[in-house]
Amino acid sequence: MAMADCDKGFSCNFMLLKPEEVKFLDLFRILFSSDIEQRKFVDSSEGSTEEYCFRRRWLMFISIIAQKFLLFVAKPFSWIGSVIEFMLNLLSVNRNLGVLLLNLLRGRMIMPDKTSAKFISFIGNLDKRVMLDSSIRYGDVRYFATLSMMASKAAYENRAHIETTVRDHWKMEYLGFYDYWNDYQGKATTQAFLLRDKNDDHDTIVVSFRGTEPFDADAWCSDFDISWYEIKGVGRIHGGFMKALGLQKNTGWPKDDNNPPPPRTEPLAYYAIKEILIKELTKNDGTKYVLTGHSLGGALAILFPAVAILHEEKLLLERLEGVYTFGQPRVGDGKFGEFMEKKLRDNGVRYFRFVYGNDIVPRLPYDDTALMFKHFGTCIYYNRHYIGKVVEEEPNKNYFSPLLAIPMMMNAWLELIRSFTIFYTKGPDYREGWFLKVFRVIGLVNPGVSAHSTQDYVNATRLGSSDVFLPPGDGTVAVSITSAS
């Protein structure tokens, strides 16, 4: 059953979920009937109908339930997040709770301004560091990883905060922060910013995509959407992430976006960023660029070159220095992974996928016969001591393992204890505030949530060994596919 307003001619096979079309009875029929293609909330090609086994239908059920719940609570969810952010910033601008109460009594309470450079996001309040590690400079093999992670963290902030961070703290050129349109959600839900790191010996543009914000229902819907498109000769790709990057509802992935139809009010991420990059890259033959992002941002970062490959954008592929993602979910199937590894290798592009501890996001969507999603690229896995290893796949690849539940909770306890000691063992730059300590308490129940914090990824890129960045065969890379303690 096809949706008339969505041309999927760019794909040879597809399965798309439309949770807003699901009726109550239809929802439960998913579990007891395999005639999914007859339901108007599923749009599938003929080649995918035989795949609706019970396990796949169960995963579709979970995906739809999660998305419908998120759509239902979107407004209160956003309001709660805004209140929490406001209170955290209210405490911050008034220094602490004691001063806040005193200012309130005096009638001198300072109110936070959401558009100011001093306003910090929920993610930013978990880790307030804005300075780069001065000991890791250009030429160090860790340089792009540390810069990319800080850029990924900064992407969660508002425009003024990012601009101030890039210009005043990093002494780099700020190229802009942008909101991008999602044609399927009918609003601008994708964000990214660009900076230029230029010196006598290098000229690099960094494109940083914003990840999933804790109280952003639209972004979480993209994460839980298990829709997929299969492109002939390429493989199957996660539909939610493609939509966030700029997949067009009526035309798919045309090479150019010349005539945006209403009601679009903002540009599409891939096309707008491509235009900026081509303009800047043609000015100087020595200019290169890096793609990065944390969480959902990481998924968008690795899908960007995939679309560039489809469009045969030679300049974009030649000048791509590398892709650095942190806590990135799976974006496609095994065939897509093989396609991307070959194309990235042919174009000399290095792709590093960072995973910290028990972070749940890199372990989603499931890697099994029912969902077919698989990781690819160089995975660098860090344990709670920030010891990194190049691994074939992160340990406990699908997260939900009864046998590993107790070890994961024990590890979360040790991470909480570390919050109180790391200041003494690693120095003042690694001090953890009260808000992050409270967040780590959540990890005692669900270790995968607290392990997704940007704090641990920043620490890993700074404290981890540089050996993991060296090409295979140098004799210094410790390759292991076993779990680090």
C-alpha atoms as one frame of an Amber mdcrd trajectory, in Angstrom:
protein
   0.000   0.000   0.000   1.845   3.081  -1.192   1.623   6.651  -0.008   0.763
   8.852  -2.966   2.644  11.878  -1.664   5.980  10.135  -1.327   8.021   9.087
  -4.358  10.393   6.270  -3.418  11.718   5.686  -6.913  15.289   6.207  -5.689
  15.049   2.909  -3.735  14.534  -0.634  -4.963  12.990  -1.881  -1.712  11.610
  -0.203   1.395   9.644  -0.523   4.608   8.284   2.682   6.105   6.323   3.102
   9.315   3.777   5.886   9.747   2.776   5.785  13.441   0.376   8.726  13.183
  -1.843   6.516  10.974  -2.048   3.637  13.479  -5.433   2.900  15.048  -5.732
   1.163  18.411  -6.871  -2.180  16.983  -4.322  -2.054  14.170  -1.554  -1.709
  16.706  -2.275  -5.089  18.288  -3.037  -6.791  14.991   0.632  -6.306  14.174
   1.473  -9.036  16.669  -1.087 -11.577  15.445  -1.244 -11.021  11.698   1.475
 -11.071   9.070  -0.528  -9.095   6.487   1.317  -5.922   7.477   1.391  -4.611
   3.924  -2.408  -4.262   4.079  -2.196  -1.701   6.873  -2.109   1.966   5.926
   0.484   2.749   8.616   3.035   0.585   6.770   4.308   1.394   3.303   6.336
  -1.478   1.904   7.528  -2.743  -1.444   6.534  -6.173  -2.664  10.007  -7.530
  -2.068   9.849  -7.009   1.696   6.470  -8.583   2.582   7.826 -12.077   3.199
  10.077 -10.741   5.934   7.326 -10.000   8.459   8.088 -12.784  10.925   6.849
 -12.430  14.498  10.135 -11.022  15.780  10.150  -8.318  13.118   6.508  -7.500
  13.822   7.323  -7.280  17.528  10.098  -4.771  16.826   7.737  -2.781  14.601
   5.208  -2.804  17.453   7.819  -1.453  19.899   8.955   1.193  17.392   5.414
   2.417  16.772   4.504   2.405  20.483   7.637   4.437  21.278   6.972   6.955
  18.509   3.285   7.352  19.346   4.162   7.898  22.998   6.769  10.490  22.069
   4.337  12.288  19.765   1.733  12.281  22.552   4.083  13.703  25.217   6.099
  15.957  22.885   4.813  19.253  24.298   4.976  18.395  28.040   8.292  16.625
  27.409   9.706  19.786  25.838   8.238  21.924  28.630   9.842  19.765  31.340
  13.183  20.011  29.567  12.866  23.777  29.283  12.056  24.082  32.994  15.040
  21.933  33.976  17.374  23.921  31.711  15.972  27.199  33.018  16.465  26.167
  36.664  20.002  24.953  36.025  20.871  28.244  34.340  19.088  30.232  37.054
  21.380  28.595  39.602  24.398  29.181  37.392  23.915  32.895  36.665  23.228
  33.517  40.374  26.329  31.459  41.281  24.657  28.916  43.598  21.468  28.152
  45.548  22.482  30.272  48.541  23.198  33.368  46.459  20.025  32.761  44.456
  17.891  32.822  47.625  19.715  35.909  48.875  19.215  37.688  45.532  15.550
  36.704  45.613  15.116  38.281  49.054  16.913  41.429  47.897  14.923  41.633
  44.691  18.125  41.314  42.663  17.649  37.863  41.188  19.344  37.512  37.781
  17.196  35.842  35.127  18.864  33.665  32.460  18.541  34.614  28.795  18.035
  31.568  26.531  19.636  33.355  23.585  22.758  34.495  25.404  26.199  32.915
  25.201  26.016  32.163  28.931  22.931  29.968  28.637  23.914  26.272  28.750
  21.907  23.294  27.489  20.998  20.231  29.534  23.919  18.376  27.903  26.237
  21.324  28.546  25.339  21.338  32.229  26.546  17.750  32.509  29.959  18.831
  31.237  30.683  22.577  31.350  34.123  22.416  29.771  34.550  24.692  26.759
  38.333  24.837  26.400  40.266  22.497  24.109  43.064  20.400  25.591  46.085
  22.667  25.013  48.469  19.707  25.167  46.948  18.115  22.041  47.831  20.224
  19.028  47.675  19.861  15.271  50.071  17.086  14.232  49.135  14.900  17.188
  47.158  11.891  15.876  44.541  12.602  18.578  43.993  16.178  17.431  41.005
  15.728  15.131  39.345  13.311  17.545  39.575  15.734  20.473  38.507  18.721
  18.360  35.644  16.716  16.856  34.353  15.602  20.244  34.389  19.139  21.625
  32.615  20.328  18.475  30.055  17.530  18.898  29.449  18.658  22.472  29.215
  22.323  21.480  26.577  21.470  18.849  23.996  21.059  21.643  24.280  24.744
  22.567  22.566  27.846  21.196  23.976  29.961  18.375  25.541  32.637  20.621
  27.208  30.072  22.877  28.721  28.196  19.924  29.972  31.367  18.265  31.591
  32.586  21.497  33.181  29.193  22.117  34.655  28.928  18.617  35.885  32.530
  18.326  36.910  33.445  21.868  37.962  30.144  23.407  39.191  28.108  20.458
  40.459  31.093  18.424  38.971  29.606  15.256  36.692  30.940  12.523  32.960
  30.511  13.109  31.179  29.715   9.829  27.612  29.521  11.111  24.948  27.574
  12.970  21.891  26.354  11.080  18.458  24.802  11.553  17.564  22.313   8.831
  14.205  21.078   7.607  12.869  17.525   8.028  10.454  17.000   5.136   8.671
  14.166   6.940   8.212  15.909  10.291   7.251  19.129   8.532   9.561  21.371
  10.554  13.212  22.213  11.186  14.461  19.515  13.563  18.093  19.025  12.446
  20.884  21.343  13.600  24.548  21.674  12.672  27.343  24.235  12.815  30.575
  24.764  10.911  33.946  26.142  11.976  37.297  26.613  10.299  40.555  25.632
  11.971  43.169  27.441   9.912  46.862  27.977  10.482  50.064  28.161   8.489
  50.253  24.371   8.186  46.589  23.387   7.818  43.121  24.563   6.818  40.307
  22.332   8.036  36.553  22.912   8.176  34.656  20.970  10.849  30.983  20.127
  10.273  29.323  19.163  13.557  25.798  17.727  13.666  23.719  18.058  16.829
  22.760  14.788  18.490  19.580  13.730  20.258  18.621  16.225  22.944  17.178
  14.563  26.079  13.780  16.287  25.818  13.442  16.550  22.031  10.633  14.159
  21.047  11.211  14.725  17.312  14.843  13.612  17.541  13.899  10.575  19.637
  11.282   9.667  17.013  14.085   9.633  14.414  16.073   7.300  16.671  13.162
   4.890  17.224  12.007   4.894  13.608  13.123   1.540  12.162  11.923   2.360
   8.656  14.459   1.641   5.939  15.163   2.205   2.276  17.243  -0.109   0.126
  19.291   1.470  -2.640  20.366  -0.858  -5.427  24.029  -1.778  -5.134  24.328
   0.102  -1.833  22.191  -1.654   0.791  19.515  -0.773   3.308  19.740   2.505
   5.222  17.884   3.677   8.337  14.921   5.779   7.191  14.705   8.047  10.234
  18.298   9.215   9.875  17.960   9.732   6.122  14.903  11.911   6.707  16.817
  13.989   9.283  19.702  14.492   6.835  17.465  15.803   4.066  15.652  13.019
   2.234  12.939  14.706   0.179   9.422  13.385   0.474   8.487  13.752  -3.188
  11.820  13.294  -4.937  14.081  11.211  -2.657  17.751  12.161  -3.150  17.998
  14.346  -6.287  21.484  15.674  -6.869  20.358  19.287  -6.442  17.690  21.002
  -4.358  16.767  23.872  -6.642  13.042  24.358  -6.089  12.029  23.711  -2.493
   8.229  23.300  -2.312   6.110  24.897   0.443   5.645  24.671   3.383   9.404
  24.291   3.802  10.871  27.343   5.543  14.421  26.090   6.111  16.952  24.327
   3.847  17.691  20.595   3.965  20.845  19.613   5.857  22.745  17.663   3.198
  22.124  20.116   0.370  22.810  23.273   2.373  26.012  21.928   3.921  27.180
  20.595   0.556  26.742  24.056  -0.948  28.724  25.717   1.855  31.531  23.165
   1.610  31.873  23.369  -2.165  32.012  27.160  -1.957  34.765  27.076   0.687
  36.731  24.165  -0.803  36.975  25.793  -4.228  38.627  28.862  -2.706  41.727
  26.959  -1.616  43.137  23.676  -2.937  44.548  22.907   0.498  41.271  23.148
   2.420  39.875  19.898   3.803  36.977  19.102   6.095  35.928  16.770   8.907
  32.448  15.420   9.725  31.475  14.707  13.312  28.621  14.257  15.732  27.531
  12.613  18.982  24.568  10.190  19.118  22.105  11.032  16.294  24.678  13.599
  15.123  27.129  10.765  14.517  24.599   8.939  12.344  24.134  12.053  10.207
  27.901  12.561   9.988  28.521   9.137   8.424  25.453   9.302   6.154  26.604
  12.615   4.655  29.462  11.012   2.644  27.097   8.167   1.692  24.851  10.629
  -0.166  27.917  12.371  -1.622  29.019   8.985  -2.979  25.573   8.414  -4.533
  25.826  11.814  -6.220  29.462  11.253  -7.259  30.561  14.480  -5.595  34.250
  14.092  -6.419  35.415  17.284  -4.694  33.607  16.469  -1.437  35.087  12.977
  -1.337  38.622  14.066  -2.245  38.756  16.730   0.470  37.136  14.725   3.287
  39.828  14.412   5.972  37.868  11.989   8.137  34.639  11.112   9.930  34.636
  10.998  13.753  31.469   9.818  15.511  30.761   9.337  19.211  28.056   7.078
  20.656  26.647   6.638  17.144  23.714   4.261  16.493  23.702   1.789  13.601
  22.706   3.336  10.271  22.366   0.460   7.794  22.705  -3.233   7.037  25.804
  -5.330   6.356  25.704  -4.683   2.621  25.635  -0.931   3.211  28.579  -1.272
   5.606  30.634  -3.168   3.014  29.744  -0.580   0.359  30.777   2.318   2.589
  34.027   0.720   3.760  35.093   0.160   0.152  34.156   3.671  -0.986  35.788
   5.354   2.026  38.923   3.266   1.499  39.008   4.088  -2.226  38.823   7.798
  -1.405  41.353   7.629   1.453  38.799   8.670   4.090  39.351   7.489   7.653
  36.258   6.733   9.727  36.522   6.340  13.509  33.499   5.266  15.554  34.002
   5.847  19.299  32.121   3.808  21.899  32.420   4.330  25.630  31.642   1.572
  28.138  28.016   0.480  28.325  26.600   3.328  26.229  23.250   2.000  24.966
  22.962   4.119  21.794  25.763   2.432  19.736  23.998  -0.853  20.464  20.796
   0.276  18.746  18.965  -0.585  16.520  19.541  -4.280  17.142  22.101  -6.221
  15.149  20.172  -9.446  14.537  18.408 -11.362  11.784  15.122  -9.512  12.411
  16.430  -5.933  12.136  19.583  -6.453  10.004  21.316  -3.228  11.194  25.104
  -3.526  11.486  28.041  -1.267  12.321  31.082  -0.756  10.122  34.314   1.226
  10.216  37.049   1.396  12.834  35.488   1.018  16.275  37.489   2.406  19.191
  36.098   1.095  22.460  36.994   2.680  25.819  36.428   1.161  29.246  35.827
   3.159  32.444  39.593   3.670  32.846  39.575   5.353  29.402  41.788   2.632
  28.013  40.989   2.314  24.326  41.175  -0.667  21.994  40.412  -1.124  18.331
  37.696  -3.775  18.279  35.646  -5.531  15.640  32.447  -4.757  17.563  31.711
  -3.205  20.954  31.168  -5.800  23.732  27.550  -6.809  24.427  26.555  -5.512
  21.005  22.790  -5.572  21.640  22.937  -4.316  25.253  19.943  -6.160  26.731
  21.641  -9.232  28.168  20.403 -10.755  31.487  23.828 -12.272  32.073  25.556
  -8.885  31.825  22.997  -6.824  33.784  24.779  -7.211  37.135  28.303  -6.531
  35.728  26.969  -3.396  33.992  25.407  -2.127  37.233  28.636  -2.840  39.136
  30.528  -0.860  36.504  28.028   2.010  36.949  28.758   2.003  40.703  32.476
   2.271  39.968  31.814   5.136  37.525  29.874   6.944  40.254  32.759   6.452
  42.683  35.138   7.719  40.001  33.101  10.953  39.862  34.397  11.799  43.337
  38.029  10.768  42.726  38.894  11.713  39.131  39.655  15.303  40.153  42.539
  13.984  42.259  43.793  11.370  39.796  43.505  13.265  36.489  43.453  16.934
  37.469  40.990  19.837  37.728  39.952  19.646  34.045  38.197  16.373  34.850
  36.209  17.505  37.874  32.568  16.376  37.720  29.814  18.671  39.008  26.856
  17.759  41.178  24.483  17.532  38.218  26.606  14.916  36.447  26.925  12.964
  39.707  23.129  12.896  39.974  22.968  11.779  36.349  25.373   8.938  37.096
  23.021   7.737  39.825  20.548   6.999  36.993  23.201   4.662  35.648  22.801
   2.450  38.674  19.400   1.468  37.220  20.130   1.938  33.506  23.910   2.013
  32.885  23.434   2.672  29.168  21.924   6.127  29.742  24.622   7.648  31.926
  27.376   6.099  29.789  26.096   8.120  26.814  27.235  11.355  28.484  29.554
  13.597  26.465  31.808  13.868  29.555  33.130  10.339  29.103  33.732  10.779
  25.376  35.668  14.009  25.952  37.719  12.248  28.634  38.358   9.261  26.366
  39.712  11.354  23.490  42.025  13.236  25.871  43.202  10.466  28.164  43.202
   7.531  25.745  46.315   6.266  24.004  47.211   7.630  20.583  48.027   4.114
  19.358  44.421   3.458  18.359  44.642   6.109  15.625  47.652   4.608  13.885
  47.086   2.632  10.668  47.051  -1.181  11.032  50.479  -2.694  10.554  52.409
  -0.017  12.429  53.035  -2.528  15.192  51.572  -0.411  17.950  47.829  -0.947
  17.618  46.411  -3.446  20.075  43.555  -5.115  18.216  41.088  -7.042  20.317
  37.521  -8.209  19.914  37.165  -9.046  23.581  35.573  -6.874  26.230  37.691
  -4.489  28.244  36.990  -4.563  31.956
